[in-house]
mmCIF file of C-alpha atoms in Angstrom:
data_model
loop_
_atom_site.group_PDB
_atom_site.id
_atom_site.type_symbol
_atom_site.label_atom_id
_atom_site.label_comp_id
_atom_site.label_asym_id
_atom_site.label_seq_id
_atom_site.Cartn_x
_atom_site.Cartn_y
_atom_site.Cartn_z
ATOM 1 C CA UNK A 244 12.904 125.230 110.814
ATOM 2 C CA UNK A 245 15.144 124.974 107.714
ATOM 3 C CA UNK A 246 14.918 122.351 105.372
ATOM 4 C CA UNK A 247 18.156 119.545 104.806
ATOM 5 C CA UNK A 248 18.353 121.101 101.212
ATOM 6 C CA UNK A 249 18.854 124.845 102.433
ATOM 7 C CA UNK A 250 22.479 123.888 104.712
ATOM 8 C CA UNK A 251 25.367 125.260 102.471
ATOM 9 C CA UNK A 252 26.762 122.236 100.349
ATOM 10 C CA UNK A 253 30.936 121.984 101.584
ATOM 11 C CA UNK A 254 32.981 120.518 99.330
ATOM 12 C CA UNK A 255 33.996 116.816 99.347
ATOM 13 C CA UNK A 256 37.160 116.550 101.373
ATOM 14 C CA UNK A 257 40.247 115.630 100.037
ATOM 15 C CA UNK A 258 42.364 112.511 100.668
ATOM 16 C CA UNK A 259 45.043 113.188 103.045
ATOM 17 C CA UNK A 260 48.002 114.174 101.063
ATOM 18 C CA UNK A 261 51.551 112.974 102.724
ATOM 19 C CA UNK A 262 53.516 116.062 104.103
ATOM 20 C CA UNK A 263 57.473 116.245 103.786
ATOM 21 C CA UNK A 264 58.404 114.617 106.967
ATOM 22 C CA UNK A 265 56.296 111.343 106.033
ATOM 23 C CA UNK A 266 57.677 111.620 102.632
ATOM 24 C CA UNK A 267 61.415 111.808 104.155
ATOM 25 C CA UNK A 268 60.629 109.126 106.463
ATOM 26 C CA UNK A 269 59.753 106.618 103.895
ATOM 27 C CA UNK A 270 62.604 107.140 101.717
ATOM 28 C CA UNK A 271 64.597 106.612 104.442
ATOM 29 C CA UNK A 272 63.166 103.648 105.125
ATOM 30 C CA UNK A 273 63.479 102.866 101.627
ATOM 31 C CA UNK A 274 66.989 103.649 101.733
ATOM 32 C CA UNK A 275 67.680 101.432 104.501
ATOM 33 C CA UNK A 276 66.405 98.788 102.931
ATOM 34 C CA UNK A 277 68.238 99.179 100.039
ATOM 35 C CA UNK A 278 71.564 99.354 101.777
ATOM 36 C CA UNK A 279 70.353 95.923 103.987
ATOM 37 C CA UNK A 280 69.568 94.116 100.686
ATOM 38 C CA UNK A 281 73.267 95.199 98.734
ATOM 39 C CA UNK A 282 75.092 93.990 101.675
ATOM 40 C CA UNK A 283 73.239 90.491 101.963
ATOM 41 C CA UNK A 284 73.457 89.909 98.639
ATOM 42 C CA UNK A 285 77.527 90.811 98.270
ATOM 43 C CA UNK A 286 77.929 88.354 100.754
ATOM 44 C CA UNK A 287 76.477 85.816 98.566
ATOM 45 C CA UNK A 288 78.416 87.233 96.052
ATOM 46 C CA UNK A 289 81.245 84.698 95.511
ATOM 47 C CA UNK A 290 84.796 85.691 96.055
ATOM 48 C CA UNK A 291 85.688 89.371 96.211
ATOM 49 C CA UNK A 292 87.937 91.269 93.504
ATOM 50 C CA UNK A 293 90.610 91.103 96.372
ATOM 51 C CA UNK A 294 90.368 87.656 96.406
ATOM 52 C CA UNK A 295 90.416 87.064 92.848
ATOM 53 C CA UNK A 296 93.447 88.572 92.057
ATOM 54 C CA UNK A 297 95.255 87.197 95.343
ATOM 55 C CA UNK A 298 94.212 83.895 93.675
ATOM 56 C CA UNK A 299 96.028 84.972 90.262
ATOM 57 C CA UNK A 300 99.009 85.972 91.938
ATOM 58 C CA UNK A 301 99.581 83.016 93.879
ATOM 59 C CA UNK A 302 101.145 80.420 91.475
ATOM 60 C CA UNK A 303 103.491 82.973 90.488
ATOM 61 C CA UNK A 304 104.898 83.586 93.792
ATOM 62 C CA UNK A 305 104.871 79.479 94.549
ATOM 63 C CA UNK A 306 107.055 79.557 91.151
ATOM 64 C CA UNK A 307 109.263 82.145 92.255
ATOM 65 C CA UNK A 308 109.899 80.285 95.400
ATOM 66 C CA UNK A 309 110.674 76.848 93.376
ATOM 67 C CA UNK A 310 112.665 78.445 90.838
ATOM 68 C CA UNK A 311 115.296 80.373 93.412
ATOM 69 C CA UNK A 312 115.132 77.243 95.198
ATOM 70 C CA UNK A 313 116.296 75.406 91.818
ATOM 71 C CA UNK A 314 118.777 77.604 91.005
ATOM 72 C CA UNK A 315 120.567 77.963 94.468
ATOM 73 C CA UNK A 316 120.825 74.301 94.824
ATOM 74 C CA UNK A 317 122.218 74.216 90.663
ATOM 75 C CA UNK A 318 124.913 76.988 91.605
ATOM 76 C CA UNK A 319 127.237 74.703 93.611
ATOM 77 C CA UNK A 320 126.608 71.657 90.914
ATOM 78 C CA UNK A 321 127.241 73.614 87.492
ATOM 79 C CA UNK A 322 130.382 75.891 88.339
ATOM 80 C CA UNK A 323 130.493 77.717 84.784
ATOM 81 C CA UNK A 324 127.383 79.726 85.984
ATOM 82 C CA UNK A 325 127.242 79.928 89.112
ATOM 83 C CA UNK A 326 127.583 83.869 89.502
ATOM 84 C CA UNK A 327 124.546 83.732 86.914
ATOM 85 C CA UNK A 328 122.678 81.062 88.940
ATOM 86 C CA UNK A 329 123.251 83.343 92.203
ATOM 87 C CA UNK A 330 121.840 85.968 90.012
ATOM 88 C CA UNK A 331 119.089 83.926 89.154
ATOM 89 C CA UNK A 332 118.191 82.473 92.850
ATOM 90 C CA UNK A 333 118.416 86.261 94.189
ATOM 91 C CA UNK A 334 116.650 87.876 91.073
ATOM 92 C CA UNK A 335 113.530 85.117 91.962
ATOM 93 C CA UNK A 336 113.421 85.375 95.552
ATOM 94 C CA UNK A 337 112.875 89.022 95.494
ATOM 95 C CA UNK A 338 109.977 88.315 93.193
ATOM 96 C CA UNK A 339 108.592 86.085 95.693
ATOM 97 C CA UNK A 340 108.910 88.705 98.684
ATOM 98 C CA UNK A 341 107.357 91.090 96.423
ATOM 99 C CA UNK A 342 104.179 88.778 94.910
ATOM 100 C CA UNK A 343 103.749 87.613 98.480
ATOM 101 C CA UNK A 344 103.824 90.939 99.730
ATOM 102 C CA UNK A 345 100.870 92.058 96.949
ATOM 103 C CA UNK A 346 99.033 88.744 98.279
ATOM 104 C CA UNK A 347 99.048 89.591 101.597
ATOM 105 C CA UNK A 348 98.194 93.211 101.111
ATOM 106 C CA UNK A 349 95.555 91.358 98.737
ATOM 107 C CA UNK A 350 94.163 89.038 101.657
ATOM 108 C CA UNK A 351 95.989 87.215 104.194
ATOM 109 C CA UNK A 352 94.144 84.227 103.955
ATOM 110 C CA UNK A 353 95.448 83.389 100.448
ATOM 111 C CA UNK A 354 99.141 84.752 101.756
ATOM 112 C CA UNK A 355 99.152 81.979 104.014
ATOM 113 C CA UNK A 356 98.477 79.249 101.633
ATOM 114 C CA UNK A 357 102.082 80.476 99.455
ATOM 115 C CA UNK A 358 104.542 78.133 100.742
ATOM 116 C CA UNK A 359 102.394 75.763 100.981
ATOM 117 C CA UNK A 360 102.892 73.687 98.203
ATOM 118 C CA UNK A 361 106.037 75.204 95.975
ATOM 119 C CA UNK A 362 107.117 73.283 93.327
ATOM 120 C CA UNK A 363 109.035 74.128 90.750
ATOM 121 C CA UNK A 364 107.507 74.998 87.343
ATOM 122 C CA UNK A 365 109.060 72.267 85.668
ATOM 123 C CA UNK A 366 111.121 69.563 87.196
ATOM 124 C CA UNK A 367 114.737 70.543 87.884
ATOM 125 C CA UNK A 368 116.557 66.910 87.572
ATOM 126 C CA UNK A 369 119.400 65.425 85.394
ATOM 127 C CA UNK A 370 118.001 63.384 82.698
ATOM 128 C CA UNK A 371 119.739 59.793 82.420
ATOM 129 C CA UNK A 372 121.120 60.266 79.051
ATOM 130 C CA UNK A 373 122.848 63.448 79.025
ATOM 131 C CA UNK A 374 125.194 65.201 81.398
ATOM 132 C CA UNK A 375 123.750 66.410 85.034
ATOM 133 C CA UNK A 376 125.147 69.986 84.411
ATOM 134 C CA UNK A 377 123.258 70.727 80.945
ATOM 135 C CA UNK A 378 120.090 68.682 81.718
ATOM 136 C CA UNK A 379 119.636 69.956 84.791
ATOM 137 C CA UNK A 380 120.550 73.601 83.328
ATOM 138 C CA UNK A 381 117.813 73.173 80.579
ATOM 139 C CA UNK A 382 115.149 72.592 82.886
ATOM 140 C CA UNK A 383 115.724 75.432 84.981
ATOM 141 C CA UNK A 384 115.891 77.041 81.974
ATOM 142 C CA UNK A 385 112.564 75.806 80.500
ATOM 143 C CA UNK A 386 110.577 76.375 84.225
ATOM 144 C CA UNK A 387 112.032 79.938 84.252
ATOM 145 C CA UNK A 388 110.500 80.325 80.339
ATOM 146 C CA UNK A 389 107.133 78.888 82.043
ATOM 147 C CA UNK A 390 107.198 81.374 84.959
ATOM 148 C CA UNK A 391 108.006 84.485 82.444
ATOM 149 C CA UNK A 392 104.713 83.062 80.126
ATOM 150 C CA UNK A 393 102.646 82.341 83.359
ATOM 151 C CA UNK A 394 103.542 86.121 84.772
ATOM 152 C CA UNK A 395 103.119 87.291 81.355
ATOM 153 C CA UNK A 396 99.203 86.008 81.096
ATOM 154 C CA UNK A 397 98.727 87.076 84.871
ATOM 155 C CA UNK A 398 99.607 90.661 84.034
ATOM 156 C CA UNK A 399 97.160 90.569 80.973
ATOM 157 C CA UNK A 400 93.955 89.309 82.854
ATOM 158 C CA UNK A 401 94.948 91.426 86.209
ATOM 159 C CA UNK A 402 94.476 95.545 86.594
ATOM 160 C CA UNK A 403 96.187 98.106 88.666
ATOM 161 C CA UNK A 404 99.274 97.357 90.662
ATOM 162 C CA UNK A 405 98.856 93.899 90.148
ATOM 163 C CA UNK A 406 98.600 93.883 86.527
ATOM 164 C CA UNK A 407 102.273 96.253 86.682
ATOM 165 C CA UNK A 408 103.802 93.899 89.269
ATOM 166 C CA UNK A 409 103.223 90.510 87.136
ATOM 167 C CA UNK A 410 104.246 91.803 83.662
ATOM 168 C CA UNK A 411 107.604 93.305 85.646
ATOM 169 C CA UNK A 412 108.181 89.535 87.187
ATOM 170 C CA UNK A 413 107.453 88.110 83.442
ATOM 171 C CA UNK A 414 110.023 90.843 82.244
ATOM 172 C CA UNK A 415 112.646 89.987 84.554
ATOM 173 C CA UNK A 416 112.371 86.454 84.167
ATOM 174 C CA UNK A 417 112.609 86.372 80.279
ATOM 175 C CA UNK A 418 115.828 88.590 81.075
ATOM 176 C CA UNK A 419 116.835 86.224 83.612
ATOM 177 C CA UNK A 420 116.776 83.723 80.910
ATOM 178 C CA UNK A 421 117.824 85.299 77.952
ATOM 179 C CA UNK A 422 120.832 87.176 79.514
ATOM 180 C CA UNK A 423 122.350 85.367 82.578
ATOM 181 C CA UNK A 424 121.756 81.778 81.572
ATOM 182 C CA UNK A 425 122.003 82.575 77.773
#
């Protein structure tokens, strides 16, 4: 018989090294998990980009709205301008069809909440003290002035089509101002 010490000495085996497919598998497990965490989380997230800049958009159509509606109901009252005031009223409506239009393209949600509460930027009213026609004039005047500045911040702080779409309102408006009711 052979001694215990005489058997050839084999090498101490290795630990099991992965091979590709268990490699592949975990990172696609890895992967999956990855994906299942982003998505939880962005739903956590707050209010999307989307969202955001519906949000933005969404006084300036409301004052759009208010100041067409102004200027419409001035035409009839303040003859001398009422060709500009028609200007005016149709000039501001089509910026409301086309903000509203951006909202809804935006998120729908928000597009429903436009005509909600319109009001004009600044109240449209004859003051007691001076003539209905001028008064009432000036502060259509001085809510158009407030819907030019408001547009005019909007299209700084916004991006994109957005951003080009709020500084062409603010443009228009300051025209509308300046030139028709100048």
């Amino acid at each position: 018989m052979s001694r215990v010490t005489d058997l050839p000495i084999a090498p101490a085996p290795h630990p099991a090294s992965p091979n590709r497919r268990a490699v592949l598998r975990g990172g696609l497990v890895i992967g999956a998990g990855v994906v299942v965490a982003a998505t939880v989380s962005a739903c956590e997230s707050g209010p999307t980009p989307n969202q955001t800049t519906a949000e933005a958009l969404l006084p300036l159509a409301r004052s759009a709205d208010a100041d067409a509606a102004a200027a419409r109901d001035l035409a009839p009252r303040v003859t001398e301008y009422s060709a500009a005031l028609t200007v005016v009223a149709d000039q501001r409506t089509r910026h409301a069809q086309a903000l509203t239009a951006e909202i809804t393209r935006l998120d729908q949600d928000i597009a429903a909440r436009v005509s909600e509460t319109a009001s004009p930027s600044a109240p449209v009213t004859p003051t007691p003290t001076a003539p209905a026609g001028t008064a009432t004039l000036d502060d259509l005047r001085t809510a158009l002035t407030s819907s030019a500045k408001s547009a005019r911040q909007a299209a700084i702080s916004l991006s994109g089509y957005s951003a080009g779409l709020a500084g062409s309102v603010s443009a228009s408006t300051t025209t509308l101002v300046e030139v028709q009711l100048g």
